[in-house]
Amino acid sequence: MKVRVTVSLKEGVLDPQGKAIGHALHVLEFPEVKEVRVGKVIELDVDGSDAAAVEARATEMAKQLLANEVIEDFAVEVVK
Amino acid sequence: MKVRVTVSLKEGVLDPQGKAIGHALHVLEFPEVKEVRVGKVIELDVDGSDAAAVEARATEMAKQLLANEVIEDFAVEVVK
């Protein structure tokens, strides 16, 4: 089964990478860009056929490794 | 308007970050994990109200900066 875990910085947490991309986009003449936030998408291919069980395990993986819950939020989506 | 650009490695391109996460998940006793692929999600807040125009500009931003089209694919999604 495929599971997608999207990890993003929490609201209010400074995003230096986003700031750098925003500045670069302005230099490349995209003045309409007001803010840029960068996150991760982690696609997992796992054994298993029960979507609920797979989602619970992926949530556990996110809590233990994939996301730093102090500064990041995550969302788990069973794709198929 | 909010636009989400998802950048992911092309099929067949080695993903060392994904390999490292996969190994770490096995060490953390998640043996069901077969493969891990890591990508980026770039959320842009841009001026503009015409979704089609905003999508076209975001596609141009992805081509020029956000994605390396030699090894990465990207998808643009106007969120609201």
Short mmCIF file of C-alpha atoms in Angstrom, two decimals:
data_model
loop_
_atom_site.label_atom_id
_atom_site.label_comp_id
_atom_site.label_asym_id
_atom_site.label_seq_id
_atom_site.Cartn_x
_atom_site.Cartn_y
_atom_site.Cartn_z
CA MET A 1 0.00 0.00 0.00
CA LYS A 2 1.13 3.59 -0.63
CA VAL A 3 0.98 6.16 2.14
CA ARG A 4 1.85 9.87 1.83
CA VAL A 5 3.09 11.74 4.91
CA THR A 6 3.21 15.51 4.43
CA VAL A 7 5.35 17.35 6.96
CA SER A 8 5.17 21.13 7.26
CA LEU A 9 6.48 23.73 9.63
CA LYS A 10 4.02 24.93 12.26
CA GLU A 11 2.47 28.38 11.84
CA GLY A 12 4.81 31.03 13.26
CA VAL A 13 7.96 28.94 12.94
CA LEU A 14 10.57 30.81 10.89
CA ASP A 15 11.27 29.20 7.49
CA PRO A 16 14.72 30.32 6.31
CA GLN A 17 14.54 28.05 3.28
CA GLY A 18 11.23 29.60 2.31
CA LYS A 19 12.66 33.09 2.80
CA ALA A 20 15.62 32.25 0.53
CA ILE A 21 13.34 30.88 -2.18
CA GLY A 22 11.11 33.94 -1.90
CA HIS A 23 14.08 36.24 -2.34
CA ALA A 24 15.34 34.24 -5.33
CA LEU A 25 11.91 34.38 -6.97
CA HIS A 26 11.90 38.16 -6.59
CA VAL A 27 15.34 38.32 -8.23
CA LEU A 28 13.94 36.16 -11.08
CA GLU A 29 11.21 38.80 -11.50
CA PHE A 30 8.28 37.13 -9.79
CA PRO A 31 7.31 40.15 -7.61
CA GLU A 32 3.83 38.76 -6.89
CA VAL A 33 5.27 36.21 -4.44
CA LYS A 34 4.41 37.32 -0.89
CA GLU A 35 5.40 34.27 1.17
CA VAL A 36 6.99 30.84 0.62
CA ARG A 37 6.78 27.86 3.01
CA VAL A 38 8.67 24.64 2.33
CA GLY A 39 7.65 21.20 3.60
CA LYS A 40 8.41 17.53 2.91
CA VAL A 41 6.37 14.82 1.24
CA ILE A 42 7.40 11.31 2.23
CA GLU A 43 5.90 8.55 0.12
CA LEU A 44 5.98 5.14 1.82
CA ASP A 45 5.37 1.82 0.10
CA VAL A 46 4.37 -0.60 2.86
CA ASP A 47 3.13 -4.16 3.16
CA GLY A 48 -0.47 -4.35 4.36
CA SER A 49 -4.04 -4.25 3.06
CA ASP A 50 -5.99 -2.72 5.93
CA ALA A 51 -6.00 1.06 5.29
CA ALA A 52 -6.83 1.96 8.89
CA ALA A 53 -3.99 -0.18 10.27
CA VAL A 54 -1.57 1.16 7.66
CA GLU A 55 -2.59 4.75 8.53
CA ALA A 56 -2.10 4.12 12.26
CA ARG A 57 1.38 2.68 11.67
CA ALA A 58 2.34 5.57 9.37
CA THR A 59 1.19 8.00 12.05
CA GLU A 60 3.45 6.22 14.51
CA MET A 61 6.35 6.42 12.02
CA ALA A 62 5.73 10.16 11.68
CA LYS A 63 5.69 10.66 15.45
CA GLN A 64 8.85 8.63 16.00
CA LEU A 65 10.94 9.74 13.02
CA LEU A 66 9.45 11.61 10.07
CA ALA A 67 8.29 14.76 11.85
CA ASN A 68 9.73 16.83 14.67
CA GLU A 69 6.49 17.57 16.50
CA VAL A 70 8.02 20.50 18.36
CA ILE A 71 8.15 22.61 15.18
CA GLU A 72 6.36 20.53 12.56
CA ASP A 73 2.84 19.32 11.81
CA PHE A 74 2.19 16.21 9.72
CA ALA A 75 -0.69 14.71 7.78
CA VAL A 76 -1.03 11.05 6.82
CA GLU A 77 -2.93 10.01 3.70
CA VAL A 78 -3.34 6.42 2.51
CA VAL A 79 -3.08 6.75 -1.25
CA LYS A 80 -3.95 3.22 -2.36
CA MET B 1 -3.87 33.23 -3.69
CA LYS B 2 -2.23 30.05 -2.37
CA VAL B 3 -0.43 27.70 -4.76
CA ARG B 4 1.16 24.36 -3.87
CA VAL B 5 4.09 23.07 -5.93
CA THR B 6 4.97 19.45 -5.21
CA VAL B 7 8.42 18.41 -6.40
CA SER B 8 9.39 14.74 -6.50
CA LEU B 9 12.28 12.74 -7.87
CA LYS B 10 11.66 11.10 -11.24
CA GLU B 11 11.07 7.34 -11.32
CA GLY B 12 14.40 5.52 -11.37
CA VAL B 13 16.41 8.33 -9.82
CA LEU B 14 18.21 7.08 -6.69
CA ASP B 15 16.86 8.60 -3.47
CA PRO B 16 19.57 8.36 -0.79
CA GLN B 17 17.45 10.33 1.68
CA GLY B 18 14.60 7.90 1.17
CA LYS B 19 16.97 4.94 1.60
CA ALA B 20 18.27 6.38 4.88
CA ILE B 21 14.73 6.93 6.20
CA GLY B 22 13.76 3.41 5.15
CA HIS B 23 16.71 1.94 7.03
CA ALA B 24 15.93 4.02 10.12
CA LEU B 25 12.30 2.87 10.06
CA HIS B 26 13.45 -0.75 9.96
CA VAL B 27 15.69 -0.10 12.97
CA LEU B 28 12.66 1.41 14.75
CA GLU B 29 10.83 -1.86 14.08
CA PHE B 30 8.66 -0.93 11.14
CA PRO B 31 9.60 -3.93 8.96
CA GLU B 32 6.57 -3.49 6.66
CA VAL B 33 8.23 -0.50 4.97
CA LYS B 34 9.40 -1.56 1.48
CA GLU B 35 10.35 1.78 -0.11
CA VAL B 36 10.56 5.45 0.86
CA ARG B 37 10.66 8.43 -1.55
CA VAL B 38 11.12 11.98 -0.31
CA GLY B 39 9.91 15.10 -2.13
CA LYS B 40 9.28 18.78 -1.40
CA VAL B 41 6.06 20.75 -1.00
CA ILE B 42 6.45 24.46 -1.65
CA GLU B 43 3.49 26.58 -0.61
CA LEU B 44 3.42 30.00 -2.29
CA ASP B 45 1.26 32.92 -1.23
CA VAL B 46 1.01 35.16 -4.30
CA ASP B 47 -0.87 38.28 -5.37
CA GLY B 48 -3.45 37.58 -8.06
CA SER B 49 -7.05 36.47 -8.46
CA ASP B 50 -7.04 34.66 -11.81
CA ALA B 51 -6.35 30.98 -11.01
CA ALA B 52 -5.19 30.13 -14.54
CA ALA B 53 -2.72 33.02 -14.64
CA VAL B 54 -1.46 32.21 -11.15
CA GLU B 55 -1.00 28.54 -12.13
CA ALA B 56 0.92 29.52 -15.27
CA ARG B 57 3.24 31.80 -13.31
CA ALA B 58 3.81 29.12 -10.63
CA THR B 59 4.66 26.63 -13.39
CA GLU B 60 7.22 29.11 -14.69
CA MET B 61 8.65 29.51 -11.15
CA ALA B 62 8.96 25.73 -10.88
CA LYS B 63 10.73 25.49 -14.23
CA GLN B 64 13.14 28.30 -13.42
CA LEU B 65 13.89 27.60 -9.76
CA LEU B 66 11.79 25.23 -7.70
CA ALA B 67 12.43 22.00 -9.60
CA ASN B 68 15.47 20.56 -11.32
CA GLU B 69 13.72 19.10 -14.37
CA VAL B 70 16.66 16.82 -15.15
CA ILE B 71 15.89 14.62 -12.13
CA GLU B 72 12.63 15.97 -10.72
CA ASP B 73 8.98 16.16 -11.71
CA PHE B 74 6.66 18.84 -10.33
CA ALA B 75 2.94 19.40 -9.99
CA VAL B 76 1.24 22.78 -9.52
CA GLU B 77 -2.06 23.07 -7.66
CA VAL B 78 -3.89 26.35 -7.01
CA VAL B 79 -5.28 25.86 -3.50
CA LYS B 80 -7.46 28.97 -3.13
#
